[in-house]
Amino acid sequence: MRRLWTLALALLLGIGVTAPAQAAVQSRPAIINGSPSAPGTHGYLAALLDTARYNLKGTFQAQICGGSLTTPTTVVTAAHCVVDQNSGVTSTPASLLIGLGRSSLQDSGMRVVAISAIAVHPGYSIKTGDDDVAVLTLVAPQTDIATIAPAQLTDGVTTEAAGTRVQVAGWGTTSNFGNSFPDVFRTGDLTLLPASACGQGQNTVLSGLTFLAYNAGEANPLTMLCAVGVSPTGTIIDSCRGDSGGPLIAGDGADARLLGIVSWGLNCATRHPGVYTRVTAMADFLKATGALGGSAPPEILVTPLHERLRIQFPARGTNLNATTFTATLAESTAAEPRQCSAAPVGNGLAASCDITGLVNGTEYRVTAVATGTAGVSVPSTVVAATPLAVPDAGRITGVKVTGKRAVFTVARSTGNGAEITATRIACLPLAGGPGRSAKVILKRATLRSLPPASYACAVTARSEVGTARGAETLLTIPG
Ligand code: ARG
């Protein structure tokens, strides 16, 4: 079945580039011309699996892409692995699984983990291949498996200089046009090419071989890195079909960083280098999705109420590690923080809390963080909301008393932004005791058989925010 995928993926190869007349293909089985993985290395390498195929045929036949475990709950892969290249529709979390912890796809010890959320970079373009990155959130933290930190320009070890030695790893095909998919992932030693060869049209020479540049409009040096390898015997080393989404790694041990994501190329192991998503340029997205560590920011839903705002934290995969959500008003001062906290609720229910003591009609800005085992998340987006006023009650414009019957005419409430759910006339005996009330229909209400007494009558208007009682009109039913 990986053969079928091969056909589909082969179509992806030309994305964003005008295919040149068949470039000279250097390749031998080669990733292409790579080596089998050394045991115990690249523990963060994840296999992206098609759920339906996995259920029918197992891990090996289900593998469609690679990925990297960057935190116990996040796998970074390529957007093109999870976005249908024809419809632009993103895969559902249920349609994909993540295989972890084994170098061999056929190893029954491979751990297969479900996905709770898929986030695709908002800038991802099927047409240009820009921002080819997605973050998959696992349903449960995999704390016993090695992770790799995404490269950041500020981390003190990352360099994207031409000539930097990097490595690619994956279960992709080892031959350009055949279907020799390995069972144990392979690695290839590559060299980063200069940006001038990766979207600026200047060919470059590596180990005596000239590699053909991508022009502007083919590759974007701001969002992509180009890399390729030449083996000691002069064969070209490159990633290929099935390696997509997998890691381009720089540095060793504690300095190892996810520098790139296998994205595209013109065929494989040709004089056209492989193209990788430039991870340092994806930092905002990786941070927002929790893939840089810390927990992802919570999503918030703010409902304005009477003198308060209700903040809901919908239960989400990305907040799995959260133990507390805290919402804070941007208007807070350090001396007087205005905030509220809630513990997450399981089973898809949303946690919520109210920030109280607010002024109706005033706009406030709310932001929230999730706190959990991984520390404090980055803040959520800011949501502005205005606590509602209780409705103005409306007023009595006329009363006509006939015997024990009183007919009221009423000017109704405007609601002050909240929908009025009931308007009534309520009359309370001045001497105390039970009152009487009647629903206002259109602009009229009638109270019948009123016991002789004096009453204070008023309009009451109810909304979700509260009930208001308007100015009183005195009424006497003679005895
Ligand atoms: N798009 C391919 C995939 O889906 C990866 C291609 C990488 N090509 C290359 N020449 N480096 O697996």
XYZ file of C-alpha atoms and ligand atoms in Angstrom:
491
model
C 0.000 0.000 0.000
C 2.889 2.361 0.459
C 3.064 1.983 -3.295
C -0.210 3.849 -3.674
C 1.049 6.602 -1.455
C 4.099 6.770 -3.563
C 2.009 7.752 -6.520
C 0.164 10.391 -4.543
C 3.336 11.743 -3.022
C 5.143 11.759 -6.300
C 2.638 14.369 -7.389
C 3.780 16.522 -4.498
C 7.336 16.638 -5.635
C 6.803 19.332 -8.198
C 4.837 21.637 -5.944
C 5.796 25.232 -6.305
C 8.406 24.661 -8.934
C 8.429 24.525 -12.655
C 9.800 21.108 -13.384
C 12.894 21.330 -15.508
C 13.458 18.863 -18.286
C 14.321 15.627 -16.481
C 17.391 16.450 -14.467
C 20.225 13.987 -14.504
C 19.533 11.403 -11.839
C 22.605 10.346 -9.967
C 20.958 8.090 -7.531
C 21.619 4.582 -6.414
C 19.482 3.231 -3.636
C 20.146 5.944 -1.337
C 16.880 8.138 2.638
C 18.703 7.981 -0.862
C 22.330 6.903 -0.382
C 21.990 7.103 3.382
C 22.777 4.543 6.047
C 20.614 2.470 8.359
C 20.057 4.280 11.644
C 22.511 3.634 14.424
C 20.681 1.826 17.263
C 19.415 4.052 20.040
C 19.675 7.285 18.085
C 16.981 9.708 16.895
C 14.514 8.547 19.560
C 12.355 11.576 18.749
C 11.731 10.376 15.188
C 7.996 9.785 14.796
C 6.132 7.927 12.081
C 2.934 9.550 10.857
C 0.451 6.739 10.236
C -2.813 6.590 8.340
C -5.337 5.217 10.853
C -7.497 3.290 8.375
C -4.517 1.599 6.785
C -2.945 0.932 10.156
C -6.077 -0.900 11.266
C -6.049 -3.059 8.153
C -2.379 -3.573 7.412
C -0.255 -2.449 10.330
C 2.441 0.141 10.881
C 4.698 -0.463 7.911
C 1.937 -0.113 5.320
C 0.398 2.855 7.157
C 3.473 5.105 7.345
C 2.972 8.229 5.228
C 5.390 10.776 6.668
C 7.926 11.436 9.369
C 7.784 13.820 12.299
C 9.704 14.897 15.387
C 8.645 14.713 19.032
C 9.601 18.177 20.297
C 7.838 17.976 23.666
C 6.121 15.029 25.395
C 2.831 16.036 23.728
C 3.795 17.580 20.381
C 4.963 16.151 17.072
C 6.189 18.615 14.459
C 5.679 17.513 10.860
C 5.125 19.048 7.435
C 1.812 20.740 6.665
C 1.676 18.937 3.329
C 1.500 15.641 5.251
C -1.812 16.630 6.865
C -3.437 18.900 4.260
C -5.111 17.340 1.229
C -3.215 18.763 -1.726
C -6.316 18.934 -3.916
C -9.026 20.135 -1.555
C -6.887 21.995 0.986
C -8.784 20.199 3.751
C -6.827 19.311 6.909
C -6.927 15.696 8.109
C -8.981 14.996 11.207
C -7.019 14.007 14.327
C -8.744 10.594 14.243
C -7.521 9.844 10.728
C -3.856 9.879 11.781
C -1.747 8.151 14.427
C 1.812 8.601 15.630
C 4.259 5.705 15.875
C 7.065 6.248 18.383
C 9.920 4.600 20.161
C 11.220 2.111 17.593
C 13.476 2.410 14.599
C 11.743 -0.491 12.844
C 8.195 0.047 11.613
C 7.602 -3.710 11.848
C 8.634 -3.824 15.501
C 5.541 -4.741 17.514
C 7.014 -2.634 20.324
C 6.371 0.529 18.364
C 4.058 2.683 20.427
C 1.057 3.934 18.493
C -0.453 7.081 19.989
C -3.650 8.927 19.034
C -3.770 12.618 18.181
C -6.093 15.134 19.824
C -5.425 18.196 17.683
C -3.778 19.196 14.405
C -2.581 22.773 13.885
C -1.410 23.824 10.417
C 0.702 26.974 10.013
C -1.677 29.767 8.980
C 0.768 30.812 6.257
C 0.998 27.352 4.684
C 0.481 27.529 0.935
C -0.159 24.455 -1.195
C 0.886 26.481 -4.207
C 4.242 27.803 -3.017
C 5.003 25.306 -0.241
C 5.726 28.191 2.141
C 5.438 27.587 5.890
C 5.233 23.817 5.413
C 4.797 22.924 9.086
C 2.091 21.441 11.276
C 1.937 20.514 14.950
C 0.132 17.384 16.093
C -0.857 17.182 19.752
C -0.807 13.734 21.309
C -3.655 12.579 23.535
C -1.231 11.784 26.344
C 2.294 12.957 27.213
C 5.075 10.544 26.192
C 7.471 11.438 28.953
C 9.821 8.455 28.501
C 10.743 9.181 24.887
C 13.531 11.519 23.829
C 12.498 14.887 22.432
C 14.373 17.287 20.165
C 14.111 21.048 20.620
C 13.204 23.108 17.561
C 16.082 25.370 16.554
C 15.721 29.006 17.540
C 17.981 31.833 16.490
C 18.317 32.750 20.161
C 19.320 29.326 21.522
C 23.053 29.897 21.289
C 23.788 26.787 19.210
C 21.762 27.292 16.051
C 23.483 28.304 12.862
C 22.068 28.244 9.381
C 25.378 29.092 7.762
C 26.189 27.453 4.437
C 28.393 24.434 5.033
C 26.785 23.470 8.339
C 26.705 19.707 8.665
C 23.209 18.378 9.175
C 21.470 15.037 9.144
C 18.130 13.865 7.820
C 16.285 10.794 9.090
C 13.269 8.891 7.832
C 11.525 5.805 6.545
C 11.277 7.209 3.021
C 12.123 5.362 -0.163
C 15.743 4.545 -0.894
C 15.363 4.831 -4.650
C 14.141 7.722 -6.702
C 11.644 5.993 -8.939
C 11.260 2.618 -7.282
C 9.448 1.717 -4.114
C 12.119 0.438 -1.800
C 10.760 1.519 1.515
C 12.983 0.498 4.400
C 11.658 -1.082 7.538
C 14.314 0.527 9.754
C 14.657 4.291 9.245
C 17.749 5.595 7.510
C 19.809 8.700 7.938
C 21.729 10.852 5.497
C 24.587 13.239 6.199
C 23.920 16.493 4.408
C 25.376 19.967 4.127
C 23.373 23.205 4.294
C 23.577 25.179 1.072
C 23.710 28.976 0.944
C 20.472 30.929 0.612
C 21.815 32.138 -2.734
C 21.235 28.614 -4.084
C 17.875 28.308 -2.368
C 15.663 30.891 -4.015
C 18.243 33.329 -5.342
C 19.271 31.497 -8.472
C 22.977 30.882 -7.862
C 24.327 27.388 -8.403
C 26.650 26.068 -5.759
C 29.438 23.483 -5.657
C 29.660 20.811 -2.980
C 32.381 18.126 -2.976
C 33.105 18.874 -6.588
C 29.480 18.523 -7.730
C 27.547 21.518 -8.997
C 24.070 21.792 -7.516
C 21.485 23.732 -9.449
C 19.908 26.658 -7.699
C 16.226 27.294 -7.167
C 15.183 30.696 -8.375
C 13.031 33.213 -6.552
C 9.482 31.994 -7.024
C 10.636 28.379 -6.801
C 12.066 28.361 -3.301
C 11.672 31.046 -0.640
C 14.906 31.493 1.326
C 13.000 33.138 4.170
C 10.933 30.041 4.924
C 13.076 27.268 3.414
C 16.528 25.769 3.732
C 18.251 23.759 0.998
C 20.489 20.844 1.870
C 22.052 17.909 0.101
C 24.871 15.444 0.674
C 27.636 13.839 -1.339
C 28.927 10.461 -0.171
C 32.664 9.605 -0.142
C 32.093 7.741 -3.390
C 30.447 10.751 -4.998
C 26.809 9.695 -4.930
C 24.170 12.253 -3.980
C 22.467 11.852 -0.599
C 18.937 13.209 -0.284
C 15.618 12.659 1.405
C 12.779 11.317 -0.728
C 9.127 10.196 -0.741
C 7.976 9.145 2.723
C 10.635 11.214 4.476
C 8.444 14.318 4.382
C 7.709 15.884 7.736
C 10.788 14.265 9.233
C 13.698 16.052 10.861
C 16.698 17.849 9.451
C 18.936 17.832 12.493
C 21.864 20.056 13.431
C 24.198 19.512 16.373
C 24.739 16.551 18.667
C 23.639 15.483 22.122
C 22.238 18.381 24.135
C 22.993 20.707 21.229
C 20.904 18.727 18.742
C 18.214 20.909 17.224
C 15.422 20.445 14.746
C 16.701 22.794 12.057
C 14.454 21.786 9.165
C 11.475 19.677 8.133
C 11.599 17.521 4.996
C 9.411 19.437 2.555
C 10.058 18.989 -1.173
C 12.523 18.560 -4.018
C 12.655 17.893 -7.740
C 12.725 14.117 -7.765
C 15.328 12.946 -5.292
C 19.115 12.828 -5.226
C 19.387 14.911 -8.364
C 21.459 18.029 -8.893
C 18.482 19.885 -7.400
C 18.891 19.988 -3.622
C 16.279 18.890 -1.129
C 14.201 21.669 0.386
C 13.378 21.864 4.086
C 11.068 24.091 6.110
C 13.226 26.668 7.905
C 12.283 25.943 11.511
C 13.752 29.152 12.960
C 11.279 31.102 10.820
C 8.395 29.100 12.299
C 9.086 30.097 15.919
C 5.860 32.041 16.507
C 3.735 29.186 15.247
C 5.686 26.575 17.206
C 5.388 28.663 20.344
C 1.675 29.253 19.912
C 1.037 25.528 19.466
C 3.133 24.470 22.444
C 5.740 22.730 20.276
C 8.562 24.838 21.750
C 7.778 23.586 25.242
C 5.770 25.146 27.983
C 2.129 24.419 27.488
C 0.145 25.872 24.651
C -1.898 28.960 25.438
C -5.490 28.211 26.372
C -8.316 29.204 24.116
C -10.827 31.435 25.844
C -14.468 32.229 25.361
C -15.679 35.386 27.129
C -19.352 35.981 27.963
C -20.328 39.440 29.231
C -22.688 39.395 32.226
C -23.905 41.928 34.785
C -20.831 43.570 36.358
C -18.779 40.502 35.485
C -17.167 38.590 32.644
C -17.426 34.802 32.470
C -14.333 33.154 30.966
C -14.614 29.620 29.618
C -11.633 27.415 28.815
C -12.825 24.814 26.333
C -11.233 21.418 27.003
C -8.609 20.821 24.341
C -5.840 18.448 23.581
C -3.324 21.238 23.699
C -4.172 21.947 27.335
C -3.741 18.367 28.454
C -1.004 19.157 30.898
C -2.744 22.153 32.395
C -3.616 22.031 36.075
C -4.960 25.594 36.259
C -6.256 28.229 33.876
C -5.946 31.851 34.939
C -7.669 34.732 33.186
C -6.500 38.275 33.851
C -7.730 41.695 32.787
C -5.230 43.767 30.844
C -6.573 46.666 32.933
C -5.212 45.041 36.115
C -2.566 46.792 38.116
C 0.158 44.881 39.892
C -1.298 46.050 43.192
C -4.772 44.913 42.242
C -4.749 42.081 39.744
C -8.225 41.364 38.476
C -8.302 37.738 37.596
C -9.924 34.389 38.179
C -8.760 30.776 37.967
C -10.350 27.452 37.167
C -9.213 23.856 37.163
C -9.679 21.991 33.884
C -12.725 19.771 33.652
C -12.416 16.449 31.861
C -14.545 14.732 29.260
C -14.749 17.593 26.832
C -16.381 19.928 29.360
C -15.135 23.473 29.630
C -13.740 24.943 32.825
C -14.941 28.456 33.608
C -14.609 31.282 36.106
C -15.943 34.842 36.536
C -14.030 38.086 36.939
C -16.368 40.156 39.105
C -16.725 43.705 40.333
C -16.631 45.267 36.874
C -18.414 48.337 35.588
C -21.242 47.743 33.174
C -20.794 49.375 29.798
C -16.992 49.525 30.151
C -14.826 47.491 27.786
C -12.250 45.168 29.357
C -9.558 43.041 27.714
C -9.051 39.476 28.912
C -6.046 37.226 28.414
C -5.333 33.828 29.964
C -2.529 31.364 30.637
C -2.507 27.659 31.392
C -0.258 26.440 34.192
C 0.838 22.828 34.252
C 3.655 20.371 34.666
C 5.509 22.101 31.824
C 5.292 25.510 33.525
C 3.260 28.508 32.464
C 2.035 28.737 28.885
C 2.376 31.732 26.641
C -0.670 34.008 26.986
C -3.792 33.409 24.940
C -5.011 35.926 22.421
C -6.638 38.986 23.986
C -10.435 39.089 23.927
C -12.294 42.344 24.531
C -15.713 42.285 26.198
C -18.082 44.733 27.862
C -20.110 43.717 30.929
C -23.760 44.322 30.246
C -26.017 46.624 32.183
C -29.186 45.189 33.668
C -31.979 46.289 31.376
C -33.704 49.560 31.958
C -37.038 48.325 33.170
C -39.400 50.193 30.917
C -42.204 52.244 32.417
C -45.923 52.434 32.951
C -47.410 55.043 30.630
C -51.023 54.713 31.739
C -53.405 52.821 34.055
C -57.138 52.449 33.793
C -58.973 51.054 36.802
C -62.464 49.628 36.344
C -63.817 48.077 39.535
C -61.234 45.502 40.604
C -59.532 45.415 37.241
C -56.488 47.482 36.271
C -55.298 47.768 32.679
C -51.745 49.061 32.252
C -50.081 50.450 29.147
C -46.318 50.069 29.085
C -43.262 51.469 27.310
C -40.996 48.441 27.057
C -37.304 48.116 28.002
C -34.585 48.437 25.387
C -32.587 45.616 27.043
C -29.209 47.389 27.168
C -27.704 44.770 24.900
C -29.108 41.722 26.645
C -32.200 40.065 25.315
C -35.286 40.633 27.499
C -36.821 37.279 28.301
C -39.865 38.518 30.259
C -41.647 41.802 30.907
C -44.346 41.943 33.604
C -46.328 44.399 35.644
C -45.836 43.689 39.347
C -47.980 45.342 42.023
C -47.111 45.138 45.738
C -49.673 46.078 48.403
C -48.364 49.086 50.333
C -49.523 47.388 53.536
C -47.379 44.351 52.781
C -48.439 40.858 51.849
C -48.365 38.956 48.592
C -48.175 40.928 45.379
C -49.849 40.323 42.041
C -48.330 40.359 38.620
C -49.275 39.889 34.974
C -47.367 39.414 31.772
C -47.077 42.384 29.419
C -48.393 41.347 26.025
C -47.560 43.770 23.278
C -47.797 46.969 25.341
C -50.544 45.981 27.715
C -51.085 44.054 30.933
C -54.275 43.426 32.903
C -54.642 42.553 36.580
C -58.081 41.229 37.501
C -59.879 40.697 40.809
C -57.455 42.843 42.756
C -58.297 42.821 46.475
C -59.186 46.360 47.607
C -55.928 48.018 48.749
C -53.276 50.514 47.678
C -50.505 49.145 45.483
C -47.107 50.216 44.192
C -46.960 48.953 40.613
C -43.965 48.865 38.265
C -42.684 47.221 35.125
C -40.129 44.425 35.646
C -37.854 43.371 32.794
C -35.744 40.225 33.004
C -32.688 39.366 30.910
C -29.901 36.826 31.432
C -28.041 39.623 33.192
C -30.654 40.275 35.856
C -34.090 41.732 36.558
C -34.845 45.443 36.750
C -37.862 47.111 38.328
C -38.908 50.470 36.968
C -40.414 53.545 38.541
C -43.510 52.886 40.650
C -47.020 54.052 39.986
C -49.495 54.162 42.883
C -52.848 52.539 42.420
C -55.832 52.245 44.713
C -58.656 49.723 44.367
C -61.507 51.089 46.446
C -63.109 48.737 48.953
N 7.514 15.533 -0.547
C 8.223 14.336 -0.209
C 7.398 13.506 0.766
O 6.202 13.687 0.792
C 9.588 14.642 0.312
C 10.425 15.042 -0.796
C 11.787 15.410 -0.419
N 12.506 15.445 -1.653
C 13.793 15.640 -1.768
N 14.339 15.570 -2.944
N 14.540 15.905 -0.728
O 7.859 12.571 1.364
